[in-house]
Coordinates of C-alpha atoms in Angstrom, one line a residue:
X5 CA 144.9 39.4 136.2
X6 CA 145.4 40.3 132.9
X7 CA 142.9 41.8 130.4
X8 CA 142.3 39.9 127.3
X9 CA 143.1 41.2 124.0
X10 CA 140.0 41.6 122.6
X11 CA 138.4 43.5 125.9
X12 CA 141.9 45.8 124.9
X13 CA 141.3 46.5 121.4
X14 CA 137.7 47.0 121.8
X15 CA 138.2 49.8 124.9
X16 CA 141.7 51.2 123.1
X17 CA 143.5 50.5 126.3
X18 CA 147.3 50.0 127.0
X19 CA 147.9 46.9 128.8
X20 CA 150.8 48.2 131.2
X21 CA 148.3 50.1 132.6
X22 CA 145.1 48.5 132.7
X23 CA 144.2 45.3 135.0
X24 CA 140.6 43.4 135.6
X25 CA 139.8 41.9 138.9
X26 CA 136.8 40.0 140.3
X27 CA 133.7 42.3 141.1
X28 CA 130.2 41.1 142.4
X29 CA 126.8 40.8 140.4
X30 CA 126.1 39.3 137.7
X31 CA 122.3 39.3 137.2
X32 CA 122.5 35.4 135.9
X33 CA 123.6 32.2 136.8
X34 CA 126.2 31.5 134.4
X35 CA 128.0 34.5 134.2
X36 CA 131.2 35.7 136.5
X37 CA 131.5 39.8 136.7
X38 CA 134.8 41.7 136.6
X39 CA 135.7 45.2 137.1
X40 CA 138.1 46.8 134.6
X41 CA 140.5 49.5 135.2
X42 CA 143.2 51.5 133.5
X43 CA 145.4 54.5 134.8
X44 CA 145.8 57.2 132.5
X45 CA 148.8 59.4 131.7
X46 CA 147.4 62.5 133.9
X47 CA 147.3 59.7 136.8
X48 CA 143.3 59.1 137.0
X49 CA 141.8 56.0 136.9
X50 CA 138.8 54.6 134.6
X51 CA 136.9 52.1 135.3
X52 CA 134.0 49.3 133.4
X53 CA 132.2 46.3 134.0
X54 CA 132.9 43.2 132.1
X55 CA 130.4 39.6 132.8
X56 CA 132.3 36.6 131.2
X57 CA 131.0 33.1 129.9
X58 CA 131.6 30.4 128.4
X59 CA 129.6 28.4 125.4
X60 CA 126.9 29.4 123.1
X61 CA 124.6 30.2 126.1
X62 CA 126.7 33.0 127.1
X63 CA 127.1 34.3 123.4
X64 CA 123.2 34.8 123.4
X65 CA 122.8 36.4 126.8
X66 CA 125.6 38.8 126.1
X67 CA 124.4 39.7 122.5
X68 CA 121.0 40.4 123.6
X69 CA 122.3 42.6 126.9
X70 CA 124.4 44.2 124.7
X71 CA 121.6 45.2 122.4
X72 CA 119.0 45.8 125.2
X73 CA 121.6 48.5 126.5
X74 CA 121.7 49.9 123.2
X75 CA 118.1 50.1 122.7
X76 CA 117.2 51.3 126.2
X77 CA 119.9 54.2 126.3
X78 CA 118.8 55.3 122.8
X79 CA 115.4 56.0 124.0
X80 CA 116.0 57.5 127.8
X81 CA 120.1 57.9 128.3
X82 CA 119.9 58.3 131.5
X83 CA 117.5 55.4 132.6
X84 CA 121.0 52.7 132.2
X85 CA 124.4 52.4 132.3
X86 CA 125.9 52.1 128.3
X87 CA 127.3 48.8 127.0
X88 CA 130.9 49.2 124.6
X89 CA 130.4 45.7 123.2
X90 CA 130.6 42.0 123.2
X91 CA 132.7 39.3 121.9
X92 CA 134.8 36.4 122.2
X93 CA 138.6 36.2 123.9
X94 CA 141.2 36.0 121.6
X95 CA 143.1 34.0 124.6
X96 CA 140.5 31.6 124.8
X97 CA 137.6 31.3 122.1
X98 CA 135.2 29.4 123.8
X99 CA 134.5 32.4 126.8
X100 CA 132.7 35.5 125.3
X101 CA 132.3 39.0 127.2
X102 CA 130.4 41.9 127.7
X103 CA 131.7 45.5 128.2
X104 CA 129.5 48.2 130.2
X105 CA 129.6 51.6 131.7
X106 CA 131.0 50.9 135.7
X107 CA 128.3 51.2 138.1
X108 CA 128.6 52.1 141.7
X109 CA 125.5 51.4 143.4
X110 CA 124.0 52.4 146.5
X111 CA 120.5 51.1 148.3
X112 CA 117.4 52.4 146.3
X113 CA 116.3 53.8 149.5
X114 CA 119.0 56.0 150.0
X115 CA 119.1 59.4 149.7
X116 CA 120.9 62.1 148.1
X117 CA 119.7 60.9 144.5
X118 CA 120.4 63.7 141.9
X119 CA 118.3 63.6 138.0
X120 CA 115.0 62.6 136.9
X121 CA 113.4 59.5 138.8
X122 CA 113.1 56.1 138.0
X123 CA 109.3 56.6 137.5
X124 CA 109.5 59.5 134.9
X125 CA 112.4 57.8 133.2
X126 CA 110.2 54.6 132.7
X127 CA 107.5 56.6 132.0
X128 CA 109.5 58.3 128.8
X129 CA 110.9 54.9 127.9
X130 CA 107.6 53.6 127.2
X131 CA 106.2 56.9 124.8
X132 CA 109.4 57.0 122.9
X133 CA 108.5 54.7 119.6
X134 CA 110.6 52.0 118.9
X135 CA 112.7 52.6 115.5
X136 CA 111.4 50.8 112.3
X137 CA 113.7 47.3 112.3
X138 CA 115.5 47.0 109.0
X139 CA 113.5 45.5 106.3
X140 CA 110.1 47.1 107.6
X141 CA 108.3 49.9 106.9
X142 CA 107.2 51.1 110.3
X143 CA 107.7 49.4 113.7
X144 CA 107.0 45.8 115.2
X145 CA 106.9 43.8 118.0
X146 CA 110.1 42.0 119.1
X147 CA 113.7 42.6 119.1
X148 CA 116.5 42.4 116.4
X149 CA 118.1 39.2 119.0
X150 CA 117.3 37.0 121.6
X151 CA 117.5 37.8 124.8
X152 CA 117.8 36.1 127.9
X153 CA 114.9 37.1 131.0
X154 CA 117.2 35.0 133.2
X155 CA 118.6 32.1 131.7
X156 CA 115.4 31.6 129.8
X157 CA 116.3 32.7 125.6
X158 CA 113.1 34.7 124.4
X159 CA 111.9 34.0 121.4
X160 CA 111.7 37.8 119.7
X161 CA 111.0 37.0 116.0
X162 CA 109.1 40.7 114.7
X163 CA 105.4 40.6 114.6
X164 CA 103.4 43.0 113.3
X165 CA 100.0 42.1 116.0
X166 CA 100.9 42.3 119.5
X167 CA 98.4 39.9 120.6
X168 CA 99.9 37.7 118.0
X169 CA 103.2 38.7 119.5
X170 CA 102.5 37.9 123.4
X171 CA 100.3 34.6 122.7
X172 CA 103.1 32.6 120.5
X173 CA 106.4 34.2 121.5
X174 CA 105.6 34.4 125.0
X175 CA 103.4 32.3 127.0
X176 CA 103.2 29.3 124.0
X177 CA 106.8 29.8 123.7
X178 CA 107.5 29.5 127.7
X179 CA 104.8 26.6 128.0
X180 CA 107.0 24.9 125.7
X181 CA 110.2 25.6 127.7
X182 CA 108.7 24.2 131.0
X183 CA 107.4 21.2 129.7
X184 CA 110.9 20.9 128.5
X185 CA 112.3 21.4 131.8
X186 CA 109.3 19.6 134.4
X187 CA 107.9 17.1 131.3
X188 CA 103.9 17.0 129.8
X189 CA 101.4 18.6 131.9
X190 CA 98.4 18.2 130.1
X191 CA 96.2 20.3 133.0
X192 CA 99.3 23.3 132.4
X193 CA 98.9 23.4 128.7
X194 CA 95.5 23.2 128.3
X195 CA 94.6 26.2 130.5
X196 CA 97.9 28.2 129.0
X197 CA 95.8 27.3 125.2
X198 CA 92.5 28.8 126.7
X199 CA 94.2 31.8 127.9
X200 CA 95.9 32.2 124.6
X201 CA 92.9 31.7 122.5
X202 CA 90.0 33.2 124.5
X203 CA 91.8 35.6 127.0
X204 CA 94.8 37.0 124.9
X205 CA 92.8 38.2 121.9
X206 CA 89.8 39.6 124.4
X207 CA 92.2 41.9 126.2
X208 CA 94.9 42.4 124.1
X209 CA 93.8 42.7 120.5
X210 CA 94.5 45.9 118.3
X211 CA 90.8 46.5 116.9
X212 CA 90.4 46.5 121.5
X213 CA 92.9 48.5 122.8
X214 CA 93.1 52.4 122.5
X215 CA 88.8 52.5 121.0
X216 CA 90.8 50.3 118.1
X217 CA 93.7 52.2 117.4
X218 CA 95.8 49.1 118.9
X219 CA 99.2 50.2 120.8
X220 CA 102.6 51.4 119.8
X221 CA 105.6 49.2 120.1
X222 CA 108.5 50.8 123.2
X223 CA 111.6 49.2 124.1
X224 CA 110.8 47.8 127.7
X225 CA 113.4 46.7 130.0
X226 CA 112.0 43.1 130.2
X227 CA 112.9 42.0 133.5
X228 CA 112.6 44.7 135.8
X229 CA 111.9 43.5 139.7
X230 CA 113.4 45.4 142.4
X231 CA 116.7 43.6 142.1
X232 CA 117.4 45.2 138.8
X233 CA 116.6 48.7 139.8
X234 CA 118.4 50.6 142.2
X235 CA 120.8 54.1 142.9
X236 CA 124.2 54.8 141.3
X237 CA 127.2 56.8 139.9
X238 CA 127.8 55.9 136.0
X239 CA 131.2 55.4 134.9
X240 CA 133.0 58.7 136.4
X241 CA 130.1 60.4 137.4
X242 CA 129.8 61.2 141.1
X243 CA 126.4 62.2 140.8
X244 CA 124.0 59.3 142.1
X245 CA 120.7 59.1 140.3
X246 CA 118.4 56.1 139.3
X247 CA 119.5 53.0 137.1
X248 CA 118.3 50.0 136.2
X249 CA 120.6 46.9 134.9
X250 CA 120.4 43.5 133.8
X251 CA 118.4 44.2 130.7
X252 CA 116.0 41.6 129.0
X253 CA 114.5 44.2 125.9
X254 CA 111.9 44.0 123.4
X255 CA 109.9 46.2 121.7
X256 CA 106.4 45.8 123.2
X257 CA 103.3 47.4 125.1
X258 CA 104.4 49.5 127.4
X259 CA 101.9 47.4 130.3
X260 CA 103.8 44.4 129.2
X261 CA 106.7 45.6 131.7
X262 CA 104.7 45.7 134.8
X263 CA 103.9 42.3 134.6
X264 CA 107.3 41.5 136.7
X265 CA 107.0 44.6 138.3
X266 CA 103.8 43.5 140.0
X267 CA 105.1 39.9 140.4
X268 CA 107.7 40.7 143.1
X269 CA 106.8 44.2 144.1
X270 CA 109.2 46.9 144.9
X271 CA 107.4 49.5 143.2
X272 CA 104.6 51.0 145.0
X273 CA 101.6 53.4 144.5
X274 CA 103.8 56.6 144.5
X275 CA 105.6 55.1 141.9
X276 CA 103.1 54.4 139.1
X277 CA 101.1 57.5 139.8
X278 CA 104.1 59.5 139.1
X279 CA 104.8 56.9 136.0
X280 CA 101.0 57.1 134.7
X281 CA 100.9 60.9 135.1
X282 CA 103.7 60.3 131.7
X283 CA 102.4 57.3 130.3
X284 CA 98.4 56.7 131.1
X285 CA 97.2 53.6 131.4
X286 CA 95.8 52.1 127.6
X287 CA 92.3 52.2 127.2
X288 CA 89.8 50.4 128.3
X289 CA 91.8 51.5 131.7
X290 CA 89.0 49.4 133.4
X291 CA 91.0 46.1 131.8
X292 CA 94.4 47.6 133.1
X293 CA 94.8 45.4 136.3
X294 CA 93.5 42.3 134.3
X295 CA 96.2 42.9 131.3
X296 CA 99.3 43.5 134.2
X297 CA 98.0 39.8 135.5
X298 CA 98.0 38.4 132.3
X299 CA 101.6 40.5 131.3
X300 CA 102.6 38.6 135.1
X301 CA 101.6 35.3 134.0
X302 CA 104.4 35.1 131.4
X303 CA 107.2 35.2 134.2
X304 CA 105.2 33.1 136.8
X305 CA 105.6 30.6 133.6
X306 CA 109.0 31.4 133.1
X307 CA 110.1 30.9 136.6
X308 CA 107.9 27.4 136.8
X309 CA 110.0 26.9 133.6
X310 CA 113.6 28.0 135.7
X311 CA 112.9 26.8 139.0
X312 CA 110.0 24.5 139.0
X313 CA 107.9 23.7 141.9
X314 CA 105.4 26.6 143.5
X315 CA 105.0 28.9 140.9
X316 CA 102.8 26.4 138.8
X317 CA 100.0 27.3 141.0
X318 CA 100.2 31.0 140.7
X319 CA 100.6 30.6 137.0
X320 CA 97.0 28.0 137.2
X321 CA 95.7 30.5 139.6
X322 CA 96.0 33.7 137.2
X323 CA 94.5 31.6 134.0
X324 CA 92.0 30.5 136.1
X325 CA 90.6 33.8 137.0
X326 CA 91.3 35.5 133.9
X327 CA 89.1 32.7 132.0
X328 CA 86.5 32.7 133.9
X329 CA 86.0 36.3 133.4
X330 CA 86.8 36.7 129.7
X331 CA 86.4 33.0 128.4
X332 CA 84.3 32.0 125.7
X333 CA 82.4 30.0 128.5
X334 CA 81.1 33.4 130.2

């Protein structure tokens, strides 16, 4: 198969010696993955990973991985593969690509990893401060694009109040998004209000969090469950170490990324008493286990909004028991 033009100029690679074949993973629905490689003169090989699309949907998702990369191997370089770039094929317009650091991966429970682990490298993604976005004069929440937490498009327009932040670009963003894709459901909408007036400002509000300091923006991965994490080489390292993939970034509270953490599991108590022994939990630390439900509910909304059906009733479930602990009616 040949490589596109584009993919060529962008990696600097001679055509004669470089070829792309079919490679499995993806991390989405719409996108096919590739592996890239090209022999150089000494008679070595190099290798990358390239997803493909087509249409506007895959120009989003690709533009926001591509950042979320960027943002996430500025902070901790050796939490992620890097991305080289994004763009369209001169060959044929309408399918856009995405150009990352090769990954060999092996089974998280392997052994024989090398370099810091996944725990402490989470841990020092979430204290590094996320950069001042252009136009501001100190940092926000949200994220210079969109990007994509499966198919769903995030909105991540920059707030200043992460309260503000998680009640309108997340959960009355994603109720709009599944009544888009299941129709009305009055009973759905009005809890999701509740929680955003009465819950989201009781738990999450600056002048609460931190004895009123509020919390500092950090680039989270955004979508990290187990099947984004695992073990692997980078490019043409033969060093295995933990990586995650499949980014979904913002800049937001650090807690906010163990919401799908907790959702599907994978990440036990070892594991976040090595992370919290980096990054503690925010005070009050007596609210902790009631803000990672309310960080969860956003993807149980998300996947109600994706796939419909059963996860409506964890979503109820969690705003049920979140209200009737910190609702105006208690």
């Amino acid at each position: 198969m040949k490589v596109d033009e584009a993919v060529l100029k962008l990696l600097n690679l001679d055509p004669d010696r470089t070829s792309v074949v079919s490679h499995g993973g993806g991390g989405c629905s719409s996108a096919s993955t590739l592996r890239i490689t090209t022999k150089l003169s000494d008679g070595k090989e190099m290798n990358w990973f390239m997803k493909t699309g087509t249409g506007k949907d895959a120009e989003i998702m690709f533009e926001g991985e591509y950042a979320s990369f960027r943002a996430l191997h500025a902070a901790c370089p050796t939490i992620c593969p890097d991305a080289y770039g994004w763009g369209r094929f001169t060959s044929s317009p309408s399918t856009y690509f995405l150009v990352e650091d090769f990954l060999r991966l092996t089974s998280r429970s392997s052994s024989g990893s090398s370099g810091t682990s996944l725990a402490t490298n989470l841990a020092r993604l979430h204290t590094t401060p996320a950069p001042i976005p252009e136009n501001y004069s100190k940092p926000m929440f949200g994220f210079p694009v969109t990007t994509c937490c499966g198919d769903t498009p995030q909105d991540n327009s920059w707030k200043e109040d992460w309260a503000e932040f998680f009640g309108e670009n997340r959960l009355r963003f994603i109720l709009a998004r599944s009544e888009m894709a299941n129709g009305s459901d009055a009973g759905l909408r009005e809890l999701v209000e509740q929680t955003i007036s009465q819950v989201v400002p009781r738990l999450l509000s600056a002048s609460h969090l931190n004895n009123g300091e509020g919390v500092t923006p950090v680039v989270v991965h955004g979508d990290l469950w187990s099947g984004n994490a695992s073990r692997g080489s980078i490019g043409d390292s033969t060093s295995v170490q933990d990586v995650v993939f499949d980014p979904s970034s913002c800049y937001a509270h650090s807690e906010y990324e163990l919401g799908i953490m907790r959702m599907f599991g994978g990440f036990g108590k070892a594991f976040l008493r090595e992370y919290h022994e980096i990054c503690p939990k925010t005070e009050p630390s007596e609210e902790y286990e009631d803000r990672v439900q309310l960080y969860m509910l956003y993807h149980q909304l998300n996947h109600h909004a994706l796939f419909g059906g059963g996860y409506r009733s964890g979503a109820v479930s969690v705003m049920k028991e979140l209200l009737a602990k910190y609702g105006k009616g208690t």
